[in-house]
Short mmCIF file of C-alpha atoms in Angstrom, two decimals:
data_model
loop_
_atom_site.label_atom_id
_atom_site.label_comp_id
_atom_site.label_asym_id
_atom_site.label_seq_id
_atom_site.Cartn_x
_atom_site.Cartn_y
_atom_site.Cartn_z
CA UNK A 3 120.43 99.42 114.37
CA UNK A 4 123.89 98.69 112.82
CA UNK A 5 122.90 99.54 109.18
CA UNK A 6 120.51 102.72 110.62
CA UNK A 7 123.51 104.63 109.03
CA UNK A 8 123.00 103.39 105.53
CA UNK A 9 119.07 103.75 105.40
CA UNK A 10 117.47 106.29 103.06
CA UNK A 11 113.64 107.22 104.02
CA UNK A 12 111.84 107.89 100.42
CA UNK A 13 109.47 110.88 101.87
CA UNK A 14 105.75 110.41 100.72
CA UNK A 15 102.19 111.96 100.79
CA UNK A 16 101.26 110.56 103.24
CA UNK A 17 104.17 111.42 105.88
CA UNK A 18 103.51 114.09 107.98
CA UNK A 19 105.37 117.63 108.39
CA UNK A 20 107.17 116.17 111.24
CA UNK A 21 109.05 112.81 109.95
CA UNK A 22 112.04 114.60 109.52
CA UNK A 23 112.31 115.20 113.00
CA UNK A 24 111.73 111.55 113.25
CA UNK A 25 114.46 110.82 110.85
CA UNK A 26 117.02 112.33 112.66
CA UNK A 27 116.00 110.67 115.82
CA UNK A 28 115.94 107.59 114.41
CA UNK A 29 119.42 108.07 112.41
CA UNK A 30 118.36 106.97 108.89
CA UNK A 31 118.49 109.67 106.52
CA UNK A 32 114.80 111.31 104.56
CA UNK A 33 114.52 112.79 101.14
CA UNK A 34 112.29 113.06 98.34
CA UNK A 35 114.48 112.18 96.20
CA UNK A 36 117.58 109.69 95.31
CA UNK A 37 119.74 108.67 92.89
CA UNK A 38 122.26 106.26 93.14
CA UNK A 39 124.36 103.78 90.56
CA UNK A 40 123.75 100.00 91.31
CA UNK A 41 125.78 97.51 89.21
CA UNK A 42 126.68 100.39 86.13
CA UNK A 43 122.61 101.20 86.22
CA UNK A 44 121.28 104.69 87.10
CA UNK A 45 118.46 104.45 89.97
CA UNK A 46 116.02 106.97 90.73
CA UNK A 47 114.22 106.57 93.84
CA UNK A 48 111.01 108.53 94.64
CA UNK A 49 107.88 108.35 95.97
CA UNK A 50 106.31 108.98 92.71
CA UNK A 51 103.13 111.27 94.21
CA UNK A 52 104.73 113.90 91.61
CA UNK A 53 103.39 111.62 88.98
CA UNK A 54 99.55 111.71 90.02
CA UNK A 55 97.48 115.15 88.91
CA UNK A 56 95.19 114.72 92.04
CA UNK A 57 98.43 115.28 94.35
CA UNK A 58 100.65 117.19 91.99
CA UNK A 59 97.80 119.46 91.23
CA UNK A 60 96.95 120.37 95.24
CA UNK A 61 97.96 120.44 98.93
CA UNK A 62 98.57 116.62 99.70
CA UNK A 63 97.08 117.29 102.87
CA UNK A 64 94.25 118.50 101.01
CA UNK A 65 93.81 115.79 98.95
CA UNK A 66 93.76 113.15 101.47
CA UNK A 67 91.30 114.93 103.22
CA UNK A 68 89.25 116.03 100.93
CA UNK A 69 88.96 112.02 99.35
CA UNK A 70 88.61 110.71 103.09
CA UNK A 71 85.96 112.86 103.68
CA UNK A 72 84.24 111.93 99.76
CA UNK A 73 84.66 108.44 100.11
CA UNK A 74 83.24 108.23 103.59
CA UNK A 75 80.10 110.07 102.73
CA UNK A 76 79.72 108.20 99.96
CA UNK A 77 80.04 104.74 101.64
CA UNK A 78 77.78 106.05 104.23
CA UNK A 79 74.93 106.68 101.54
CA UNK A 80 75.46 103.46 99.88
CA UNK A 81 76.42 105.28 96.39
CA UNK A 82 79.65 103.88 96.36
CA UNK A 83 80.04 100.70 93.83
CA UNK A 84 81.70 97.97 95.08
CA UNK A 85 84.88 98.70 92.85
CA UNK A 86 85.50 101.50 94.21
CA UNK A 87 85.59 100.05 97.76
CA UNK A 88 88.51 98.50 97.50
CA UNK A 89 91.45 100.92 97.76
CA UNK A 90 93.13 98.67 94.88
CA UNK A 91 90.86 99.26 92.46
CA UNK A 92 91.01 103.14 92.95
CA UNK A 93 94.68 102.82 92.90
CA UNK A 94 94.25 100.74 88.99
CA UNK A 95 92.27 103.42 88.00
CA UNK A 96 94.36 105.84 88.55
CA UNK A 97 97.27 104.21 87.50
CA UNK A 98 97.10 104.28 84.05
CA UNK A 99 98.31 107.82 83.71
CA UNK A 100 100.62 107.86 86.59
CA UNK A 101 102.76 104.98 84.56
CA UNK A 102 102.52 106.57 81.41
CA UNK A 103 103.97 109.92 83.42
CA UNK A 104 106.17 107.99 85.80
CA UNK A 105 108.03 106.35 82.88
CA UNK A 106 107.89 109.71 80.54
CA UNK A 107 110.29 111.29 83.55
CA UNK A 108 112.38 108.02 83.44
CA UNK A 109 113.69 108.03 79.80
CA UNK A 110 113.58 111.56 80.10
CA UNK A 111 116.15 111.09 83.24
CA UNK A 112 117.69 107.89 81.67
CA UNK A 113 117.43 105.92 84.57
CA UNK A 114 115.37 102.89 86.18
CA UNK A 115 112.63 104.69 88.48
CA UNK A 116 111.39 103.38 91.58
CA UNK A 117 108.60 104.44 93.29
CA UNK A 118 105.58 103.44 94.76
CA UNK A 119 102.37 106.20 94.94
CA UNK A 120 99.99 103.87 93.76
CA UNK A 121 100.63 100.81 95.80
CA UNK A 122 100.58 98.45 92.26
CA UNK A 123 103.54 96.06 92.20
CA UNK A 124 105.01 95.92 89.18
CA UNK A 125 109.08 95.65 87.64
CA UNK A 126 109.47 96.34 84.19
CA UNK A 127 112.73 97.34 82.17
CA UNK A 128 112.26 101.41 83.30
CA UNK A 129 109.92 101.32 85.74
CA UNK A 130 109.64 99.65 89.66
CA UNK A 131 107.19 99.98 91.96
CA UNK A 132 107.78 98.31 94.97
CA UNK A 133 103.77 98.14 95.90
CA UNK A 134 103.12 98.72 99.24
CA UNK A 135 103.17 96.81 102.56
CA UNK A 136 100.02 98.32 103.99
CA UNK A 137 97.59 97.00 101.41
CA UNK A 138 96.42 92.96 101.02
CA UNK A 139 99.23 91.61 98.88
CA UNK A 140 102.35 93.05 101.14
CA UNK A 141 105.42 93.34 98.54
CA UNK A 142 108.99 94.67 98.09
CA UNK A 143 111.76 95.10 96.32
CA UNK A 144 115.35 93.82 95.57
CA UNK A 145 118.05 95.09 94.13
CA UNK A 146 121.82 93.25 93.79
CA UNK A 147 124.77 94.04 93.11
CA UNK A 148 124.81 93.91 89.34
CA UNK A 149 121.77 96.24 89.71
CA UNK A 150 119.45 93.52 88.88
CA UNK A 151 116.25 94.62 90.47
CA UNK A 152 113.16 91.89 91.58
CA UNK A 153 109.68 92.17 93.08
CA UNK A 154 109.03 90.01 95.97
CA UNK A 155 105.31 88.66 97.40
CA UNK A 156 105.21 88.16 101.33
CA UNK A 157 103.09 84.94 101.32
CA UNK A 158 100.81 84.84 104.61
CA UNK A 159 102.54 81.33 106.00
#
């Protein structure tokens, strides 16, 4: 509660309509976007669903439904592979172009993105995702004071 003042929410496809209500009842502060200087290095913080064609492309609310709705019927018929049972593995395959797009909008920007969309931790020179929390390997991300940023594991002890 005594930092509630100095927490930004990253808004993402997921959220509904109604978490900026939320926000402002819980104090911390939503966007989709923010940018921010960390130790002389430009940050650029984002959800990064603007990076994926399936979401960019349609109604997010759409999308999830639409995929829900897909991947149940095709569980329930058994025509799903095993790959593609495991949310992960969508996420990789998927994630090839969202990278490529994610960093493309970094250079372009000139700053270190961070974002998260496709749940795939990873830190690399231009380009952060923070992974998820929700998903079997929980991680996160740090960033100090001379803008030094580092992924973090939660290990299950």
């Amino acid at each position: 509660r005594s930092i509630k003042g100095k927490i930004i929410y990253i808004e993402g496809n997921h959220d509904p309509l109604s978490q900026r209500a939320w926000s402002r009842i819980l104090g911390v502060r939503a966007r989709r976007e923010f940018e921010c200087q960390i130790g002389g290095k430009r940050f650029f913080f984002v959800h990064g669903h603007k990076f994926d064609r399936v979401c960019w492309c349609i109604s997010e609310e759409i999308v999830d439904r639409l995929v829900s709705l897909a991947v149940a019927f095709l569980r329930r018929m058994g025509v799903m592979s095993q790959s593609i049972k495991n949310p992960n593995s969508l996420h990789a395959f998927f994630d090839r172009q969202f990278v490529k797009n994610a960093k493309k909008d970094a250079r372009k920007k000139r700053v270190k993105l961070v974002c998260g969309h496709t749940h795939l931790p990873v830190c690399q020179e231009d380009y952060i995702n923070c992974g998820s929390f929700v998903t079997e390997q929980c991680s996160f991300i740090t960033i100090d004071r001379q803008g030094d940023a580092r992924l973090h594991f939660v290990s299950e002890d």
